[in-house]
Amino acid sequence: MVIRMRFWTILCSLQVFFFSQAAAQSRSIIDFNRDWKFLLADDSLAKNELYNDTRWRSLSLPHDWSIEGNFSSSHPATTQGGALPGGIGWYRKSFVLPDGSADKDIRIEFDGIYRNSEVWINGHYLGKRPNGYISFSYDLSPWLKKAPARNVIAVRVDNSQQPNSRWYTGSGIYRNVRLVVAGKVAVDTWGTYITTHLFSGDKGDGTCSRALLPGETVGMMNIKTGIRNSTGVMQRVLAETKIYNEKGEVVTQSGSYALSADPYGTRSVVSLLVANPSLWSPDSPVLYKAVTLLFRDGKEIDRYETSFGFRSVYFDADTGFFLNGRPLKIKGVCLHHDLGALGAAVNVRAMERQLQILKYMGCNAIRTAHNPPAPELLDLCDRMGFLVMDEAFDMWRKKKNKYDYYADFDQWHAKDLQDMVLRDRNHPSVFMWSIGNEIREQFDSSGIRLTKELVALVKALDTTRPVTAALSEWDPKKNFMYQAGALDVIGLNYHHEVYDQLPVHYPGQKLIGAENMSALATRGHYDFPSDTLLHWPERSPQKFVEKGNADYTVSAYDQVSAYWGSTHEETWKLIKKHDYLSGLFVWTGFDYLGEPTPYPWPARSSYFGIVDLAGFPKDVYYMYQSEWTDKPVLHLFPHWNWQPGQLVDVWVYYNQADEVELFLNGRSLGIRKKNGEDLHVQWRVPFEAGTLKAVSRKNGETVLIRQVHTAGAPASVELVADRSIIKANGRDLSFITVRILDKAGNLVPHADHEVQFSISGAAMIAGTDNGYQADTVSLKSNRRKCWKGMALAIVQSAGKKGNITLTATAAGLPKAILTLKAAE
């Protein structure tokens, strides 16, 4: 089998893996997520092989115990950490080795454990990893018992020291776990490094073998492979590399070549050419696969697969970012790792849904704020077409929280950074590395030495991508990280007020907005007048707004930002205006748990997202869609349920049109056109019940029509599934949108009915949400009040095929029933 399969192959193939099949494979990847025992407490005896865990809870990984708790202002993580509990937990798993695993090396791979994990196998201590976001593995071989004897792995996770983060982290083994069975001579973990170069006949350059014709392109790959040999003696093997395209066709191969595998490690280098390769880009994310084969005595002893793509990236100080030789404005967002009601527990479908929503908005890049992501996210970005800024740290030696990574930095930063680069450097989506976010060493001379050290660590492993850092101090005279002279691209956070003058302050430097906006909004809430710009909080060192809204809401008009940031329109106008600005990463794509600026408790999740925590777009989503896509857009808001005569600001985002005309109950309220740098048009309208209609036109012809109606009394509950058939694998999800409608089918914008969900069949309710940042009901509850007429239920496969029936009941309304299906 393979070590770097694309995510959908893993999900399909691993379901048919059983330990008994491992003998038939030169390398086996075994899903190790099922049948764990869990205890939310600390018991030092739990590391022992014969410990009695029969009364512990049984569960499958990935698992986040914090999200299962209740929100409370008393939790030491504070609202910054999502107001959810931490603590200490133990995991144990008993297993029998697969047939044919004798004379094989067996490793366990963890994609991430938050945090301070310690691991034992059969009572033997394997080690500790403090970093909660890093992937790591341990060799189990020396301490394993042969079948039919049972082995016991034990994992202690300590997330008790709080606060240790500025956002919600989750707790536990929250990413995937695998058992890797391979031969004594095999490709090492993250053992391949593939670099590509494109030669074009149009540019007059050629390969080492011949000149190229006009219109001809050749892709060259250098494939470096690390071979592990645990036999203790030199081993002679034959190696072969094949390159497959997306259709599964071999497009080139190396032929066999001899290797002498040294016990201290061996590196091989193969160069291959592909004629006219398909290039990877956000619009056409074409992937190739390299398969490395090892043979001894005519028998295959290892097979290792690596996904990669052909693409070129570079930055220009004057003209910005170029992908495959063409200019491309980076239209990115920052993402924290939590998945709303699912917490930090990795789920591929939940991540895919987030990316689908962002892709439809026109987003083409993701910044992994502020830590290495789950590898499945990068697999998704490879496949779906997102550039990725892969980020390592939120702090170095100087802390931001009492118990954060600063205490582990000296001992672990080199290993953690190297592991991130080794793991992620073959992903075509990863186009730059970030060594830190708003690091406090910016402000003293230690920043010079540490910046140079970290950049050198990255470049020793990968020279094909630029290295940046997200700098919060814009003045180069005050920024010691910039003064190190080691950063390839200057990443600046906020300070849009100096963007017009950046070439003066940073002559000849390549520039990108690493973090921008920090605009605030609550979906469906509107404050008037909308053309008053506000900072909430107003100034440093205020943590909270002094005169906010009593219900902990923020206007969904693009009019409010934190004092250090801007509205969405303010900064985007600058980014689109200047070619020397390569692009930006909006803070943030989605709301996330924790950091509920601008409010204290009971607010417990952020207001920064373009999309709310439930995955429902806020209105500004359509501003980006109108700017970042070519699809026709016409978005009319707000809703149309107000008090008679109340002055209501009506906004419209649009594109692909010259003008918009607004009608109220058939009467024209005038035509508006965007002038200059305008990104929306506005009317101030005295409310009267009825229908508000917007019509966009180009050259006098209607492009789109949008209407909002005054809703009547709530009459029904609507359930709409994003997918009616899910996989019966125990992990797949269907996201169910709940809407309270009047008898005409209009959304009732102020409906706040509590909806109770029940389910039968081959699934369970994995969580509920409504996107309201100050809802303190557990996200695992099967009851959820609607917010602005909407809520969300997440249905998860129970691991078996069959029909699924979800029922939703709300007081005074007919119950709603939705039928789904779990299938192979």
PDB file of N, CA, C and O in Angstrom, residues 586-626:
ATOM      1  N   VAL A 586      -7.472  37.195   4.483  1.00  0.00           N
ATOM      2  CA  VAL A 586      -8.475  37.832   5.342  1.00  0.00           C
ATOM      3  C   VAL A 586      -8.532  37.096   6.677  1.00  0.00           C
ATOM      4  O   VAL A 586      -8.546  35.858   6.731  1.00  0.00           O
ATOM      5  N   TRP A 587      -8.557  37.839   7.752  1.00  0.00           N
ATOM      6  CA  TRP A 587      -8.815  37.277   9.072  1.00  0.00           C
ATOM      7  C   TRP A 587     -10.310  37.415   9.360  1.00  0.00           C
ATOM      8  O   TRP A 587     -10.755  38.496   9.685  1.00  0.00           O
ATOM      9  N   THR A 588     -11.118  36.332   9.257  1.00  0.00           N
ATOM     10  CA  THR A 588     -10.795  34.974   8.883  1.00  0.00           C
ATOM     11  C   THR A 588     -11.845  34.488   7.893  1.00  0.00           C
ATOM     12  O   THR A 588     -12.872  35.142   7.691  1.00  0.00           O
ATOM     13  N   GLY A 589     -11.613  33.298   7.301  1.00  0.00           N
ATOM     14  CA  GLY A 589     -12.609  32.735   6.412  1.00  0.00           C
ATOM     15  C   GLY A 589     -13.875  32.345   7.147  1.00  0.00           C
ATOM     16  O   GLY A 589     -14.985  32.688   6.737  1.00  0.00           O
ATOM     17  N   PHE A 590     -13.710  31.593   8.249  1.00  0.00           N
ATOM     18  CA  PHE A 590     -14.832  31.145   9.077  1.00  0.00           C
ATOM     19  C   PHE A 590     -14.660  31.680  10.500  1.00  0.00           C
ATOM     20  O   PHE A 590     -13.533  31.845  10.983  1.00  0.00           O
ATOM     21  N   ASP A 591     -15.773  31.937  11.153  1.00  0.00           N
ATOM     22  CA  ASP A 591     -15.703  32.118  12.603  1.00  0.00           C
ATOM     23  C   ASP A 591     -15.093  30.861  13.212  1.00  0.00           C
ATOM     24  O   ASP A 591     -15.180  29.768  12.650  1.00  0.00           O
ATOM     25  N   TYR A 592     -14.484  31.035  14.365  1.00  0.00           N
ATOM     26  CA  TYR A 592     -13.852  29.905  15.037  1.00  0.00           C
ATOM     27  C   TYR A 592     -14.116  30.013  16.529  1.00  0.00           C
ATOM     28  O   TYR A 592     -14.453  31.087  17.056  1.00  0.00           O
ATOM     29  N   LEU A 593     -13.978  28.907  17.218  1.00  0.00           N
ATOM     30  CA  LEU A 593     -14.186  28.894  18.663  1.00  0.00           C
ATOM     31  C   LEU A 593     -13.056  29.642  19.358  1.00  0.00           C
ATOM     32  O   LEU A 593     -11.885  29.473  19.022  1.00  0.00           O
ATOM     33  N   GLY A 594     -13.420  30.457  20.342  1.00  0.00           N
ATOM     34  CA  GLY A 594     -12.440  31.250  21.068  1.00  0.00           C
ATOM     35  C   GLY A 594     -12.297  32.649  20.499  1.00  0.00           C
ATOM     36  O   GLY A 594     -12.908  33.012  19.491  1.00  0.00           O
ATOM     37  N   GLU A 595     -11.503  33.473  21.189  1.00  0.00           N
ATOM     38  CA  GLU A 595     -11.169  34.842  20.780  1.00  0.00           C
ATOM     39  C   GLU A 595     -12.400  35.634  20.337  1.00  0.00           C
ATOM     40  O   GLU A 595     -12.468  36.132  19.207  1.00  0.00           O
ATOM     41  N   PRO A 596     -13.390  35.818  21.250  1.00  0.00           N
ATOM     42  CA  PRO A 596     -14.652  36.440  20.838  1.00  0.00           C
ATOM     43  C   PRO A 596     -14.633  37.965  20.852  1.00  0.00           C
ATOM     44  O   PRO A 596     -15.568  38.598  21.334  1.00  0.00           O
ATOM     45  N   THR A 597     -13.578  38.565  20.329  1.00  0.00           N
ATOM     46  CA  THR A 597     -13.553  40.019  20.160  1.00  0.00           C
ATOM     47  C   THR A 597     -14.827  40.446  19.429  1.00  0.00           C
ATOM     48  O   THR A 597     -15.179  39.831  18.409  1.00  0.00           O
ATOM     49  N   PRO A 598     -15.590  41.417  19.909  1.00  0.00           N
ATOM     50  CA  PRO A 598     -15.230  42.445  20.888  1.00  0.00           C
ATOM     51  C   PRO A 598     -15.891  42.267  22.261  1.00  0.00           C
ATOM     52  O   PRO A 598     -15.975  43.250  23.017  1.00  0.00           O
ATOM     53  N   TYR A 599     -16.375  41.060  22.601  1.00  0.00           N
ATOM     54  CA  TYR A 599     -17.194  40.893  23.799  1.00  0.00           C
ATOM     55  C   TYR A 599     -16.558  39.918  24.787  1.00  0.00           C
ATOM     56  O   TYR A 599     -15.823  38.996  24.404  1.00  0.00           O
ATOM     57  N   PRO A 600     -16.885  40.096  26.076  1.00  0.00           N
ATOM     58  CA  PRO A 600     -16.534  39.087  27.074  1.00  0.00           C
ATOM     59  C   PRO A 600     -17.594  37.985  27.097  1.00  0.00           C
ATOM     60  O   PRO A 600     -18.488  37.934  26.246  1.00  0.00           O
ATOM     61  N   TRP A 601     -17.488  37.072  28.054  1.00  0.00           N
ATOM     62  CA  TRP A 601     -18.524  36.066  28.283  1.00  0.00           C
ATOM     63  C   TRP A 601     -19.899  36.733  28.346  1.00  0.00           C
ATOM     64  O   TRP A 601     -20.015  37.817  28.930  1.00  0.00           O
ATOM     65  N   PRO A 602     -20.968  36.179  27.766  1.00  0.00           N
ATOM     66  CA  PRO A 602     -21.063  34.812  27.268  1.00  0.00           C
ATOM     67  C   PRO A 602     -20.618  34.593  25.819  1.00  0.00           C
ATOM     68  O   PRO A 602     -20.801  33.491  25.304  1.00  0.00           O
ATOM     69  N   ALA A 603     -20.083  35.626  25.159  1.00  0.00           N
ATOM     70  CA  ALA A 603     -19.524  35.366  23.829  1.00  0.00           C
ATOM     71  C   ALA A 603     -18.392  34.360  23.971  1.00  0.00           C
ATOM     72  O   ALA A 603     -17.557  34.471  24.866  1.00  0.00           O
ATOM     73  N   ARG A 604     -18.345  33.359  23.080  1.00  0.00           N
ATOM     74  CA  ARG A 604     -17.350  32.290  23.199  1.00  0.00           C
ATOM     75  C   ARG A 604     -16.743  31.891  21.863  1.00  0.00           C
ATOM     76  O   ARG A 604     -15.965  30.952  21.777  1.00  0.00           O
ATOM     77  N   SER A 605     -17.114  32.565  20.788  1.00  0.00           N
ATOM     78  CA  SER A 605     -16.476  32.292  19.504  1.00  0.00           C
ATOM     79  C   SER A 605     -16.320  33.598  18.744  1.00  0.00           C
ATOM     80  O   SER A 605     -16.926  34.615  19.082  1.00  0.00           O
ATOM     81  N   SER A 606     -15.520  33.556  17.709  1.00  0.00           N
ATOM     82  CA  SER A 606     -15.094  34.795  17.058  1.00  0.00           C
ATOM     83  C   SER A 606     -16.184  35.396  16.186  1.00  0.00           C
ATOM     84  O   SER A 606     -17.133  34.719  15.770  1.00  0.00           O
ATOM     85  N   TYR A 607     -15.994  36.668  15.890  1.00  0.00           N
ATOM     86  CA  TYR A 607     -16.881  37.434  15.017  1.00  0.00           C
ATOM     87  C   TYR A 607     -16.192  37.793  13.699  1.00  0.00           C
ATOM     88  O   TYR A 607     -16.754  38.492  12.878  1.00  0.00           O
ATOM     89  N   PHE A 608     -14.965  37.304  13.500  1.00  0.00           N
ATOM     90  CA  PHE A 608     -14.142  37.743  12.377  1.00  0.00           C
ATOM     91  C   PHE A 608     -14.518  37.103  11.047  1.00  0.00           C
ATOM     92  O   PHE A 608     -14.137  37.598   9.992  1.00  0.00           O
ATOM     93  N   GLY A 609     -15.206  35.985  11.057  1.00  0.00           N
ATOM     94  CA  GLY A 609     -15.377  35.189   9.849  1.00  0.00           C
ATOM     95  C   GLY A 609     -16.231  35.843   8.783  1.00  0.00           C
ATOM     96  O   GLY A 609     -17.188  36.576   9.072  1.00  0.00           O
ATOM     97  N   ILE A 610     -15.891  35.530   7.537  1.00  0.00           N
ATOM     98  CA  ILE A 610     -16.767  35.856   6.413  1.00  0.00           C
ATOM     99  C   ILE A 610     -17.969  34.917   6.427  1.00  0.00           C
ATOM    100  O   ILE A 610     -19.052  35.257   5.969  1.00  0.00           O
ATOM    101  N   VAL A 611     -17.760  33.731   6.998  1.00  0.00           N
ATOM    102  CA  VAL A 611     -18.791  32.712   7.158  1.00  0.00           C
ATOM    103  C   VAL A 611     -18.914  32.411   8.643  1.00  0.00           C
ATOM    104  O   VAL A 611     -17.905  32.406   9.368  1.00  0.00           O
ATOM    105  N   ASP A 612     -20.126  32.173   9.134  1.00  0.00           N
ATOM    106  CA  ASP A 612     -20.270  31.962  10.575  1.00  0.00           C
ATOM    107  C   ASP A 612     -19.859  30.542  10.968  1.00  0.00           C
ATOM    108  O   ASP A 612     -19.505  29.708  10.126  1.00  0.00           O
ATOM    109  N   LEU A 613     -19.907  30.255  12.259  1.00  0.00           N
ATOM    110  CA  LEU A 613     -19.407  28.985  12.775  1.00  0.00           C
ATOM    111  C   LEU A 613     -20.194  27.796  12.230  1.00  0.00           C
ATOM    112  O   LEU A 613     -19.662  26.691  12.105  1.00  0.00           O
ATOM    113  N   ALA A 614     -21.456  28.000  11.903  1.00  0.00           N
ATOM    114  CA  ALA A 614     -22.287  26.926  11.367  1.00  0.00           C
ATOM    115  C   ALA A 614     -22.066  26.705   9.875  1.00  0.00           C
ATOM    116  O   ALA A 614     -22.588  25.739   9.312  1.00  0.00           O
ATOM    117  N   GLY A 615     -21.313  27.596   9.243  1.00  0.00           N
ATOM    118  CA  GLY A 615     -21.089  27.476   7.809  1.00  0.00           C
ATOM    119  C   GLY A 615     -22.059  28.271   6.964  1.00  0.00           C
ATOM    120  O   GLY A 615     -22.136  28.070   5.746  1.00  0.00           O
ATOM    121  N   PHE A 616     -22.809  29.191   7.591  1.00  0.00           N
ATOM    122  CA  PHE A 616     -23.737  30.046   6.867  1.00  0.00           C
ATOM    123  C   PHE A 616     -23.033  31.357   6.503  1.00  0.00           C
ATOM    124  O   PHE A 616     -22.520  32.055   7.391  1.00  0.00           O
ATOM    125  N   PRO A 617     -22.997  31.737   5.232  1.00  0.00           N
ATOM    126  CA  PRO A 617     -22.316  32.975   4.839  1.00  0.00           C
ATOM    127  C   PRO A 617     -22.957  34.209   5.460  1.00  0.00           C
ATOM    128  O   PRO A 617     -24.187  34.316   5.547  1.00  0.00           O
ATOM    129  N   LYS A 618     -22.103  35.126   5.888  1.00  0.00           N
ATOM    130  CA  LYS A 618     -22.560  36.461   6.243  1.00  0.00           C
ATOM    131  C   LYS A 618     -22.671  37.275   4.959  1.00  0.00           C
ATOM    132  O   LYS A 618     -22.215  36.862   3.895  1.00  0.00           O
ATOM    133  N   ASP A 619     -23.276  38.451   5.043  1.00  0.00           N
ATOM    134  CA  ASP A 619     -23.536  39.212   3.823  1.00  0.00           C
ATOM    135  C   ASP A 619     -22.262  39.581   3.071  1.00  0.00           C
ATOM    136  O   ASP A 619     -22.253  39.606   1.836  1.00  0.00           O
ATOM    137  N   VAL A 620     -21.171  39.862   3.793  1.00  0.00           N
ATOM    138  CA  VAL A 620     -19.943  40.294   3.123  1.00  0.00           C
ATOM    139  C   VAL A 620     -19.355  39.194   2.248  1.00  0.00           C
ATOM    140  O   VAL A 620     -18.536  39.465   1.360  1.00  0.00           O
ATOM    141  N   TYR A 621     -19.758  37.971   2.458  1.00  0.00           N
ATOM    142  CA  TYR A 621     -19.364  36.860   1.578  1.00  0.00           C
ATOM    143  C   TYR A 621     -19.614  37.234   0.112  1.00  0.00           C
ATOM    144  O   TYR A 621     -18.802  36.930  -0.774  1.00  0.00           O
ATOM    145  N   TYR A 622     -20.732  37.913  -0.124  1.00  0.00           N
ATOM    146  CA  TYR A 622     -21.123  38.209  -1.497  1.00  0.00           C
ATOM    147  C   TYR A 622     -20.376  39.413  -2.050  1.00  0.00           C
ATOM    148  O   TYR A 622     -20.289  39.579  -3.278  1.00  0.00           O
ATOM    149  N   MET A 623     -19.822  40.262  -1.178  1.00  0.00           N
ATOM    150  CA  MET A 623     -18.901  41.286  -1.671  1.00  0.00           C
ATOM    151  C   MET A 623     -17.679  40.613  -2.270  1.00  0.00           C
ATOM    152  O   MET A 623     -17.252  40.941  -3.398  1.00  0.00           O
ATOM    153  N   TYR A 624     -17.110  39.637  -1.535  1.00  0.00           N
ATOM    154  CA  TYR A 624     -15.951  38.929  -2.070  1.00  0.00           C
ATOM    155  C   TYR A 624     -16.313  38.153  -3.328  1.00  0.00           C
ATOM    156  O   TYR A 624     -15.553  38.143  -4.303  1.00  0.00           O
ATOM    157  N   GLN A 625     -17.464  37.525  -3.328  1.00  0.00           N
ATOM    158  CA  GLN A 625     -17.867  36.772  -4.514  1.00  0.00           C
ATOM    159  C   GLN A 625     -17.997  37.692  -5.729  1.00  0.00           C
ATOM    160  O   GLN A 625     -17.605  37.322  -6.850  1.00  0.00           O
ATOM    161  N   SER A 626     -18.498  38.898  -5.503  1.00  0.00           N
ATOM    162  CA  SER A 626     -18.641  39.841  -6.622  1.00  0.00           C
ATOM    163  C   SER A 626     -17.293  40.358  -7.103  1.00  0.00           C
ATOM    164  O   SER A 626     -17.143  40.748  -8.261  1.00  0.00           O
TER     165      SER A 626
END
